[in-house]
mmCIF file of C-alpha atoms in Angstrom:
data_model
loop_
_atom_site.group_PDB
_atom_site.id
_atom_site.type_symbol
_atom_site.label_atom_id
_atom_site.label_comp_id
_atom_site.label_asym_id
_atom_site.label_seq_id
_atom_site.Cartn_x
_atom_site.Cartn_y
_atom_site.Cartn_z
ATOM 1 C CA UNK A 889 -2.709 -10.784 -25.153
ATOM 2 C CA UNK A 890 -1.087 -13.989 -23.931
ATOM 3 C CA UNK A 891 -3.124 -16.913 -23.704
ATOM 4 C CA UNK A 892 -2.660 -20.768 -23.584
ATOM 5 C CA UNK A 893 -5.264 -23.315 -24.915
ATOM 6 C CA UNK A 894 -6.173 -26.286 -22.824
ATOM 7 C CA UNK A 895 -8.723 -28.280 -24.659
ATOM 8 C CA UNK A 896 -11.773 -26.270 -24.832
ATOM 9 C CA UNK A 897 -10.727 -23.770 -22.427
ATOM 10 C CA UNK A 898 -8.568 -20.796 -23.139
ATOM 11 C CA UNK A 899 -6.478 -19.472 -20.106
ATOM 12 C CA UNK A 900 -5.165 -16.120 -19.755
ATOM 13 C CA UNK A 901 -1.668 -15.742 -18.509
ATOM 14 C CA UNK A 902 -2.220 -12.077 -17.144
ATOM 15 C CA UNK A 903 -4.174 -8.836 -17.146
ATOM 16 C CA UNK A 904 -3.391 -5.234 -17.615
ATOM 17 C CA UNK A 905 -4.900 -3.011 -14.720
ATOM 18 C CA UNK A 906 -6.009 0.259 -16.283
ATOM 19 C CA UNK A 907 -5.559 2.175 -12.946
ATOM 20 C CA UNK A 908 -7.270 5.341 -11.881
ATOM 21 C CA UNK A 909 -6.043 7.699 -14.444
ATOM 22 C CA UNK A 910 -4.018 8.098 -17.709
ATOM 23 C CA UNK A 911 -2.956 11.795 -16.880
ATOM 24 C CA UNK A 912 0.805 11.558 -16.217
ATOM 25 C CA UNK A 913 0.515 14.655 -14.038
ATOM 26 C CA UNK A 914 -2.297 13.450 -12.040
ATOM 27 C CA UNK A 915 -0.548 9.956 -11.752
ATOM 28 C CA UNK A 916 2.397 11.686 -9.812
ATOM 29 C CA UNK A 917 0.248 13.738 -7.596
ATOM 30 C CA UNK A 918 -1.752 10.673 -6.747
ATOM 31 C CA UNK A 919 1.413 8.430 -6.295
ATOM 32 C CA UNK A 920 2.474 11.120 -3.579
ATOM 33 C CA UNK A 921 -0.719 11.260 -1.872
ATOM 34 C CA UNK A 922 -1.503 7.459 -1.627
ATOM 35 C CA UNK A 923 2.125 6.660 -0.814
ATOM 36 C CA UNK A 924 1.806 9.062 2.193
ATOM 37 C CA UNK A 925 -1.674 7.680 3.142
ATOM 38 C CA UNK A 926 -0.089 4.085 2.900
ATOM 39 C CA UNK A 927 3.034 4.907 5.113
ATOM 40 C CA UNK A 928 0.629 6.613 7.706
ATOM 41 C CA UNK A 929 -1.787 3.441 7.599
ATOM 42 C CA UNK A 930 1.284 1.087 8.297
ATOM 43 C CA UNK A 931 2.759 3.160 11.020
ATOM 44 C CA UNK A 932 -0.577 3.982 12.566
ATOM 45 C CA UNK A 933 -1.897 0.275 13.003
ATOM 46 C CA UNK A 934 1.337 -1.082 13.821
ATOM 47 C CA UNK A 935 1.938 1.428 16.558
ATOM 48 C CA UNK A 936 -1.722 0.580 17.838
ATOM 49 C CA UNK A 937 -0.970 -3.201 17.825
ATOM 50 C CA UNK A 938 2.452 -2.836 19.855
ATOM 51 C CA UNK A 939 0.793 -0.228 22.067
ATOM 52 C CA UNK A 940 -2.136 -2.481 23.139
ATOM 53 C CA UNK A 941 0.513 -5.490 23.449
ATOM 54 C CA UNK A 942 2.871 -3.794 25.720
ATOM 55 C CA UNK A 943 0.328 -2.030 27.815
ATOM 56 C CA UNK A 944 -1.286 -4.082 30.378
ATOM 57 C CA UNK A 945 -4.178 -1.572 31.092
ATOM 58 C CA UNK A 946 -5.239 -2.247 27.502
ATOM 59 C CA UNK A 947 -5.675 -5.819 28.026
ATOM 60 C CA UNK A 948 -9.369 -5.888 27.708
ATOM 61 C CA UNK A 949 -11.607 -7.481 25.084
ATOM 62 C CA UNK A 950 -12.325 -4.126 23.168
ATOM 63 C CA UNK A 951 -8.420 -3.627 22.540
ATOM 64 C CA UNK A 952 -7.924 -7.222 21.779
ATOM 65 C CA UNK A 953 -10.180 -6.891 18.682
ATOM 66 C CA UNK A 954 -9.065 -3.440 18.058
ATOM 67 C CA UNK A 955 -5.518 -4.800 17.576
ATOM 68 C CA UNK A 956 -7.039 -7.627 15.148
ATOM 69 C CA UNK A 957 -8.680 -4.974 13.284
ATOM 70 C CA UNK A 958 -5.429 -2.900 13.000
ATOM 71 C CA UNK A 959 -3.804 -5.996 11.638
ATOM 72 C CA UNK A 960 -6.760 -6.481 9.016
ATOM 73 C CA UNK A 961 -6.383 -2.625 8.064
ATOM 74 C CA UNK A 962 -2.708 -3.278 7.370
ATOM 75 C CA UNK A 963 -3.335 -6.485 5.323
ATOM 76 C CA UNK A 964 -6.357 -5.002 3.560
ATOM 77 C CA UNK A 965 -4.351 -1.681 2.578
ATOM 78 C CA UNK A 966 -1.334 -3.837 1.566
ATOM 79 C CA UNK A 967 -3.200 -6.253 -0.638
ATOM 80 C CA UNK A 968 -3.869 -3.501 -3.064
ATOM 81 C CA UNK A 969 -1.900 -0.382 -2.470
ATOM 82 C CA UNK A 970 1.664 -1.526 -3.375
ATOM 83 C CA UNK A 971 0.536 -2.507 -6.752
ATOM 84 C CA UNK A 972 -1.737 0.684 -7.362
ATOM 85 C CA UNK A 973 1.662 2.702 -6.632
ATOM 86 C CA UNK A 974 3.344 0.799 -9.258
ATOM 87 C CA UNK A 975 0.555 1.367 -11.811
ATOM 88 C CA UNK A 976 1.412 5.204 -11.304
ATOM 89 C CA UNK A 977 4.956 4.629 -12.276
ATOM 90 C CA UNK A 978 4.710 2.304 -15.159
ATOM 91 C CA UNK A 979 3.069 2.820 -18.695
ATOM 92 C CA UNK A 980 1.261 -0.696 -18.554
ATOM 93 C CA UNK A 981 0.672 -2.190 -15.249
ATOM 94 C CA UNK A 982 0.376 -5.982 -15.757
ATOM 95 C CA UNK A 983 -0.692 -8.869 -13.092
ATOM 96 C CA UNK A 984 0.070 -12.400 -13.832
ATOM 97 C CA UNK A 985 -2.984 -14.773 -13.488
ATOM 98 C CA UNK A 986 -2.147 -16.234 -10.337
ATOM 99 C CA UNK A 987 -1.179 -12.841 -8.894
ATOM 100 C CA UNK A 988 -4.684 -11.728 -9.507
ATOM 101 C CA UNK A 989 -6.256 -14.527 -7.790
ATOM 102 C CA UNK A 990 -4.024 -13.764 -4.831
ATOM 103 C CA UNK A 991 -4.837 -10.107 -4.826
ATOM 104 C CA UNK A 992 -8.417 -10.861 -5.283
ATOM 105 C CA UNK A 993 -8.456 -13.419 -2.292
ATOM 106 C CA UNK A 994 -6.278 -11.335 0.098
ATOM 107 C CA UNK A 995 -8.757 -8.229 -0.394
ATOM 108 C CA UNK A 996 -11.719 -10.404 -0.014
ATOM 109 C CA UNK A 997 -10.129 -11.965 3.283
ATOM 110 C CA UNK A 998 -9.102 -8.857 5.094
ATOM 111 C CA UNK A 999 -12.270 -7.082 3.991
ATOM 112 C CA UNK A 1000 -14.440 -9.795 5.320
ATOM 113 C CA UNK A 1001 -12.523 -10.284 8.538
ATOM 114 C CA UNK A 1002 -12.881 -6.541 9.308
ATOM 115 C CA UNK A 1003 -16.730 -6.755 8.751
ATOM 116 C CA UNK A 1004 -16.746 -9.569 11.409
ATOM 117 C CA UNK A 1005 -14.397 -7.911 13.603
ATOM 118 C CA UNK A 1006 -16.549 -4.870 13.561
ATOM 119 C CA UNK A 1007 -19.482 -6.777 14.523
ATOM 120 C CA UNK A 1008 -17.732 -8.634 17.426
ATOM 121 C CA UNK A 1009 -16.436 -5.223 18.751
ATOM 122 C CA UNK A 1010 -20.232 -3.917 18.518
ATOM 123 C CA UNK A 1011 -21.061 -6.974 20.618
ATOM 124 C CA UNK A 1012 -18.423 -6.220 23.094
ATOM 125 C CA UNK A 1013 -19.987 -2.687 23.616
ATOM 126 C CA UNK A 1014 -23.266 -4.225 23.608
ATOM 127 C CA UNK A 1015 -22.306 -6.540 26.633
ATOM 128 C CA UNK A 1016 -20.371 -3.721 28.651
ATOM 129 C CA UNK A 1017 -23.224 -1.425 28.541
ATOM 130 C CA UNK A 1018 -26.491 -3.614 28.724
ATOM 131 C CA UNK A 1019 -25.063 -6.381 31.008
ATOM 132 C CA UNK A 1020 -22.208 -4.854 33.113
ATOM 133 C CA UNK A 1021 -22.478 -7.308 35.538
ATOM 134 C CA UNK A 1022 -22.087 -10.353 33.167
ATOM 135 C CA UNK A 1023 -19.647 -8.512 31.256
ATOM 136 C CA UNK A 1024 -16.443 -10.929 32.578
ATOM 137 C CA UNK A 1025 -18.517 -14.046 31.843
ATOM 138 C CA UNK A 1026 -19.774 -12.998 28.648
ATOM 139 C CA UNK A 1027 -16.298 -11.710 27.245
ATOM 140 C CA UNK A 1028 -14.168 -14.179 28.721
ATOM 141 C CA UNK A 1029 -10.798 -14.864 26.981
ATOM 142 C CA UNK A 1030 -12.304 -17.949 25.632
ATOM 143 C CA UNK A 1031 -15.503 -16.125 24.044
ATOM 144 C CA UNK A 1032 -13.062 -13.630 22.683
ATOM 145 C CA UNK A 1033 -10.810 -16.211 21.043
ATOM 146 C CA UNK A 1034 -14.115 -18.024 19.785
ATOM 147 C CA UNK A 1035 -15.094 -14.514 18.006
ATOM 148 C CA UNK A 1036 -11.688 -13.982 16.631
ATOM 149 C CA UNK A 1037 -11.591 -17.436 15.011
ATOM 150 C CA UNK A 1038 -15.189 -16.837 13.623
ATOM 151 C CA UNK A 1039 -13.838 -13.670 12.084
ATOM 152 C CA UNK A 1040 -10.735 -15.231 10.518
ATOM 153 C CA UNK A 1041 -12.404 -18.350 9.378
ATOM 154 C CA UNK A 1042 -15.413 -16.459 7.960
ATOM 155 C CA UNK A 1043 -12.739 -14.280 5.942
ATOM 156 C CA UNK A 1044 -11.204 -17.453 4.862
ATOM 157 C CA UNK A 1045 -14.334 -19.045 3.340
ATOM 158 C CA UNK A 1046 -15.509 -15.759 1.731
ATOM 159 C CA UNK A 1047 -12.196 -15.652 0.122
ATOM 160 C CA UNK A 1048 -11.898 -19.016 -0.821
ATOM 161 C CA UNK A 1049 -15.333 -18.920 -2.740
ATOM 162 C CA UNK A 1050 -14.014 -15.848 -4.650
ATOM 163 C CA UNK A 1051 -10.914 -17.462 -5.654
ATOM 164 C CA UNK A 1052 -12.377 -20.551 -6.578
ATOM 165 C CA UNK A 1053 -14.875 -18.749 -8.749
ATOM 166 C CA UNK A 1054 -12.243 -16.783 -10.248
ATOM 167 C CA UNK A 1055 -10.548 -20.060 -11.536
ATOM 168 C CA UNK A 1056 -13.905 -21.126 -13.144
ATOM 169 C CA UNK A 1057 -14.116 -18.109 -15.231
ATOM 170 C CA UNK A 1058 -12.836 -18.246 -18.747
ATOM 171 C CA UNK A 1059 -11.205 -15.492 -20.555
ATOM 172 C CA UNK A 1060 -10.710 -15.418 -24.246
ATOM 173 C CA UNK A 1061 -10.780 -11.758 -25.259
ATOM 174 C CA UNK A 1062 -9.565 -8.531 -23.836
ATOM 175 C CA UNK A 1063 -7.394 -8.649 -20.687
ATOM 176 C CA UNK A 1064 -7.851 -4.935 -19.633
ATOM 177 C CA UNK A 1065 -9.320 -4.851 -16.203
ATOM 178 C CA UNK A 1066 -10.878 -1.443 -15.515
ATOM 179 C CA UNK A 1067 -9.887 -1.127 -12.080
ATOM 180 C CA UNK A 1068 -6.588 -0.406 -9.763
ATOM 181 C CA UNK A 1069 -6.931 -3.883 -8.468
ATOM 182 C CA UNK A 1070 -8.346 -7.440 -9.497
ATOM 183 C CA UNK A 1071 -12.105 -6.725 -8.260
ATOM 184 C CA UNK A 1072 -14.116 -9.494 -9.119
ATOM 185 C CA UNK A 1073 -16.853 -7.308 -10.946
ATOM 186 C CA UNK A 1074 -14.880 -5.963 -13.730
ATOM 187 C CA UNK A 1075 -13.128 -9.489 -13.940
ATOM 188 C CA UNK A 1076 -16.520 -10.938 -14.588
ATOM 189 C CA UNK A 1077 -17.273 -8.516 -17.305
ATOM 190 C CA UNK A 1078 -14.173 -9.947 -19.286
ATOM 191 C CA UNK A 1079 -15.241 -13.443 -19.113
ATOM 192 C CA UNK A 1080 -16.478 -15.442 -21.993
ATOM 193 C CA UNK A 1081 -17.908 -18.201 -19.969
ATOM 194 C CA UNK A 1082 -21.233 -18.527 -18.413
ATOM 195 C CA UNK A 1083 -20.971 -16.347 -15.158
ATOM 196 C CA UNK A 1084 -24.372 -17.262 -13.414
ATOM 197 C CA UNK A 1085 -22.918 -19.494 -10.872
ATOM 198 C CA UNK A 1086 -19.705 -17.732 -10.094
ATOM 199 C CA UNK A 1087 -21.688 -14.319 -9.719
ATOM 200 C CA UNK A 1088 -24.592 -16.243 -7.330
ATOM 201 C CA UNK A 1089 -21.941 -17.853 -5.364
ATOM 202 C CA UNK A 1090 -19.984 -14.751 -4.517
ATOM 203 C CA UNK A 1091 -22.881 -12.554 -4.144
ATOM 204 C CA UNK A 1092 -24.317 -15.115 -1.463
ATOM 205 C CA UNK A 1093 -21.055 -15.608 0.549
ATOM 206 C CA UNK A 1094 -20.166 -11.710 0.596
ATOM 207 C CA UNK A 1095 -23.807 -10.748 1.166
ATOM 208 C CA UNK A 1096 -24.175 -13.052 3.902
ATOM 209 C CA UNK A 1097 -21.444 -11.838 5.968
ATOM 210 C CA UNK A 1098 -22.445 -8.051 5.070
ATOM 211 C CA UNK A 1099 -26.092 -8.740 5.968
ATOM 212 C CA UNK A 1100 -25.435 -10.852 9.292
ATOM 213 C CA UNK A 1101 -22.870 -8.399 10.541
ATOM 214 C CA UNK A 1102 -24.958 -5.417 9.610
ATOM 215 C CA UNK A 1103 -27.926 -6.784 11.616
ATOM 216 C CA UNK A 1104 -25.759 -7.806 14.732
ATOM 217 C CA UNK A 1105 -24.437 -4.193 14.921
ATOM 218 C CA UNK A 1106 -27.674 -2.382 14.125
ATOM 219 C CA UNK A 1107 -29.695 -4.643 16.775
ATOM 220 C CA UNK A 1108 -26.894 -4.214 19.150
ATOM 221 C CA UNK A 1109 -26.786 -0.314 18.893
ATOM 222 C CA UNK A 1110 -30.553 -0.294 19.204
ATOM 223 C CA UNK A 1111 -30.447 -1.934 22.607
ATOM 224 C CA UNK A 1112 -27.422 0.232 23.572
ATOM 225 C CA UNK A 1113 -29.467 3.415 22.670
ATOM 226 C CA UNK A 1114 -32.282 2.107 24.577
ATOM 227 C CA UNK A 1115 -30.307 1.220 27.687
ATOM 228 C CA UNK A 1116 -28.301 4.654 27.537
ATOM 229 C CA UNK A 1117 -31.784 6.564 27.435
ATOM 230 C CA UNK A 1118 -32.890 4.685 30.690
ATOM 231 C CA UNK A 1119 -29.966 5.943 32.438
ATOM 232 C CA UNK A 1120 -30.780 8.720 34.924
ATOM 233 C CA UNK A 1121 -27.148 9.752 35.561
ATOM 234 C CA UNK A 1122 -26.013 12.410 32.741
ATOM 235 C CA UNK A 1123 -22.520 11.456 33.706
ATOM 236 C CA UNK A 1124 -23.385 7.777 32.821
ATOM 237 C CA UNK A 1125 -24.955 8.630 29.645
ATOM 238 C CA UNK A 1126 -22.175 10.611 28.544
ATOM 239 C CA UNK A 1127 -19.392 7.903 29.613
ATOM 240 C CA UNK A 1128 -21.465 5.227 27.804
ATOM 241 C CA UNK A 1129 -21.844 7.202 24.476
ATOM 242 C CA UNK A 1130 -18.202 8.096 24.459
ATOM 243 C CA UNK A 1131 -17.208 4.529 24.676
ATOM 244 C CA UNK A 1132 -19.326 3.859 21.426
ATOM 245 C CA UNK A 1133 -18.511 7.217 19.359
ATOM 246 C CA UNK A 1134 -15.081 6.036 17.841
ATOM 247 C CA UNK A 1135 -16.534 2.375 17.012
ATOM 248 C CA UNK A 1136 -19.816 3.781 15.472
ATOM 249 C CA UNK A 1137 -17.662 6.223 13.620
ATOM 250 C CA UNK A 1138 -15.679 3.639 11.952
ATOM 251 C CA UNK A 1139 -18.630 1.135 11.481
ATOM 252 C CA UNK A 1140 -20.435 4.121 9.611
ATOM 253 C CA UNK A 1141 -17.605 5.089 7.325
ATOM 254 C CA UNK A 1142 -16.815 1.400 6.339
ATOM 255 C CA UNK A 1143 -20.443 -0.039 5.970
ATOM 256 C CA UNK A 1144 -21.490 3.346 3.946
ATOM 257 C CA UNK A 1145 -18.656 2.748 1.205
ATOM 258 C CA UNK A 1146 -19.461 -0.964 0.837
ATOM 259 C CA UNK A 1147 -23.226 -0.148 0.741
ATOM 260 C CA UNK A 1148 -22.670 2.062 -2.138
ATOM 261 C CA UNK A 1149 -20.237 -0.503 -4.160
ATOM 262 C CA UNK A 1150 -22.156 -4.007 -3.178
ATOM 263 C CA UNK A 1151 -26.060 -2.885 -2.455
ATOM 264 C CA UNK A 1152 -26.633 0.096 -4.693
ATOM 265 C CA UNK A 1153 -27.676 -0.956 -8.347
ATOM 266 C CA UNK A 1154 -24.659 -0.989 -10.710
ATOM 267 C CA UNK A 1155 -26.358 1.475 -13.103
ATOM 268 C CA UNK A 1156 -26.694 4.208 -10.407
ATOM 269 C CA UNK A 1157 -22.884 4.896 -10.570
ATOM 270 C CA UNK A 1158 -20.170 4.924 -13.037
ATOM 271 C CA UNK A 1159 -17.081 2.742 -13.001
ATOM 272 C CA UNK A 1160 -14.940 6.004 -12.201
ATOM 273 C CA UNK A 1161 -17.208 6.556 -8.995
ATOM 274 C CA UNK A 1162 -16.748 2.895 -8.140
ATOM 275 C CA UNK A 1163 -12.826 3.288 -8.210
ATOM 276 C CA UNK A 1164 -13.031 6.513 -6.003
ATOM 277 C CA UNK A 1165 -15.090 4.813 -3.469
ATOM 278 C CA UNK A 1166 -13.011 1.766 -3.531
ATOM 279 C CA UNK A 1167 -9.837 3.835 -2.904
ATOM 280 C CA UNK A 1168 -11.731 5.212 0.094
ATOM 281 C CA UNK A 1169 -12.735 2.260 1.854
ATOM 282 C CA UNK A 1170 -9.341 0.200 1.048
ATOM 283 C CA UNK A 1171 -6.844 2.734 1.350
ATOM 284 C CA UNK A 1172 -8.176 5.816 3.242
ATOM 285 C CA UNK A 1173 -10.263 3.911 6.023
ATOM 286 C CA UNK A 1174 -7.389 1.928 7.135
ATOM 287 C CA UNK A 1175 -5.537 4.988 7.595
ATOM 288 C CA UNK A 1176 -8.456 6.699 9.530
ATOM 289 C CA UNK A 1177 -9.291 3.843 11.950
ATOM 290 C CA UNK A 1178 -6.279 4.271 14.238
ATOM 291 C CA UNK A 1179 -6.685 7.833 14.125
ATOM 292 C CA UNK A 1180 -10.351 7.560 15.362
ATOM 293 C CA UNK A 1181 -9.795 5.130 17.876
ATOM 294 C CA UNK A 1182 -6.641 6.950 19.517
ATOM 295 C CA UNK A 1183 -7.956 10.358 19.372
ATOM 296 C CA UNK A 1184 -11.348 9.734 20.890
ATOM 297 C CA UNK A 1185 -10.158 7.123 23.361
ATOM 298 C CA UNK A 1186 -8.927 8.232 26.615
ATOM 299 C CA UNK A 1187 -7.461 4.965 27.745
ATOM 300 C CA UNK A 1188 -5.262 4.780 24.647
ATOM 301 C CA UNK A 1189 -4.224 8.305 24.742
ATOM 302 C CA UNK A 1190 -3.301 7.794 28.408
ATOM 303 C CA UNK A 1191 -1.424 4.585 27.678
ATOM 304 C CA UNK A 1192 0.672 6.346 24.962
ATOM 305 C CA UNK A 1193 1.434 8.995 27.143
ATOM 306 C CA UNK A 1194 2.633 6.909 29.827
ATOM 307 C CA UNK A 1195 4.907 4.921 27.379
ATOM 308 C CA UNK A 1196 6.235 8.053 25.923
ATOM 309 C CA UNK A 1197 7.024 9.789 29.532
ATOM 310 C CA UNK A 1198 8.912 6.445 30.359
ATOM 311 C CA UNK A 1199 10.995 6.697 27.270
ATOM 312 C CA UNK A 1200 11.732 10.404 27.736
ATOM 313 C CA UNK A 1201 12.772 10.112 31.439
ATOM 314 C CA UNK A 1202 14.327 6.754 31.428
#
C-alpha cells in the first residue's frame, strides 16, 4: 500500500476496487452485458435530449425536465460504468485518491440532481392535473429554470458535502474498497480516524434530499389521485392516468432501490446484495428511463415518427 506521511496524518495515494466478482468467466459475461447496457444508456438518453431539442411540439415543461433527467442519467451512469468495465479486464483495478474523490462527488451530484428533477417533474404533473387553468402561470419558463437551478445547486451541495467529508477521512490500513466504485460507506469502513462527523454530515445532506423529494412526490400524487377519482369522464381519467404512469414507474424504480441502500438497516443485507442493487440503480435504471418515457408516451413516439418520416422521404 502506498502512503505518504504528513505530520500526524497518513494519506493514502490510491485504492483498490474489488469489483463485483473474481470469477474470470463471470467477469467476461458481466463485461459484455454491462457494456451493452451502457451503450444503450448513452444512445437512448442522448436521442431523448436531441429529440426534445429539435421537436417544437415537445417544448413543454415536462419534456424540459425530461431532457435534463436524461442528461443526469448519462452523467450518473458515466461516473461509475467506464471504471467498472475496466475492472472486469484488469487483474487489480486501482484508483487514485483524487480520482476516488471525483468519482464519489460526481456520482452523488448526478444522483441527487436526479432525485430533485423527479420531484420537479411530479410537481409539473400535479399542476397540470390539479390546476390546469393555472398551468401556464405556475409552470412558466421562469419557474422551470428556478426548479432546474434548485436541482443542480442541490446536487452540487450534496456532492460537496460528501467530497469534503471524504478528504477529512484518514486512511492508514487496508486500501481495498469492497465495491465497484468509490462509495462512501465502504470508504468509511477503511478509515482509521473518527468518522462520527463525516457520517452525520453526509447522512443529513443525502437524507434531506431523499426525504424532502419523497414527501413532495408522495403528497403530489396523493392530490393527483384524489383529483382523478373526482373526474366524471372515463376518458378524462384515462388521459390523466396515462400522463403519470411513465413518471410514476421511473420514480418507483429509483426510490425503491435507494430506499434499500440508504434507509434499510445495513445488517439486513450483505455487501454483495448492496453491489447488485447499486448496479441496478446506477447502471440499469439510466438505461430504462428513456425506454419507459418513450414507449409509454404518445407525444414522444409521435415526434420520433415524424422526424424519421422526414428523414426517409426528404
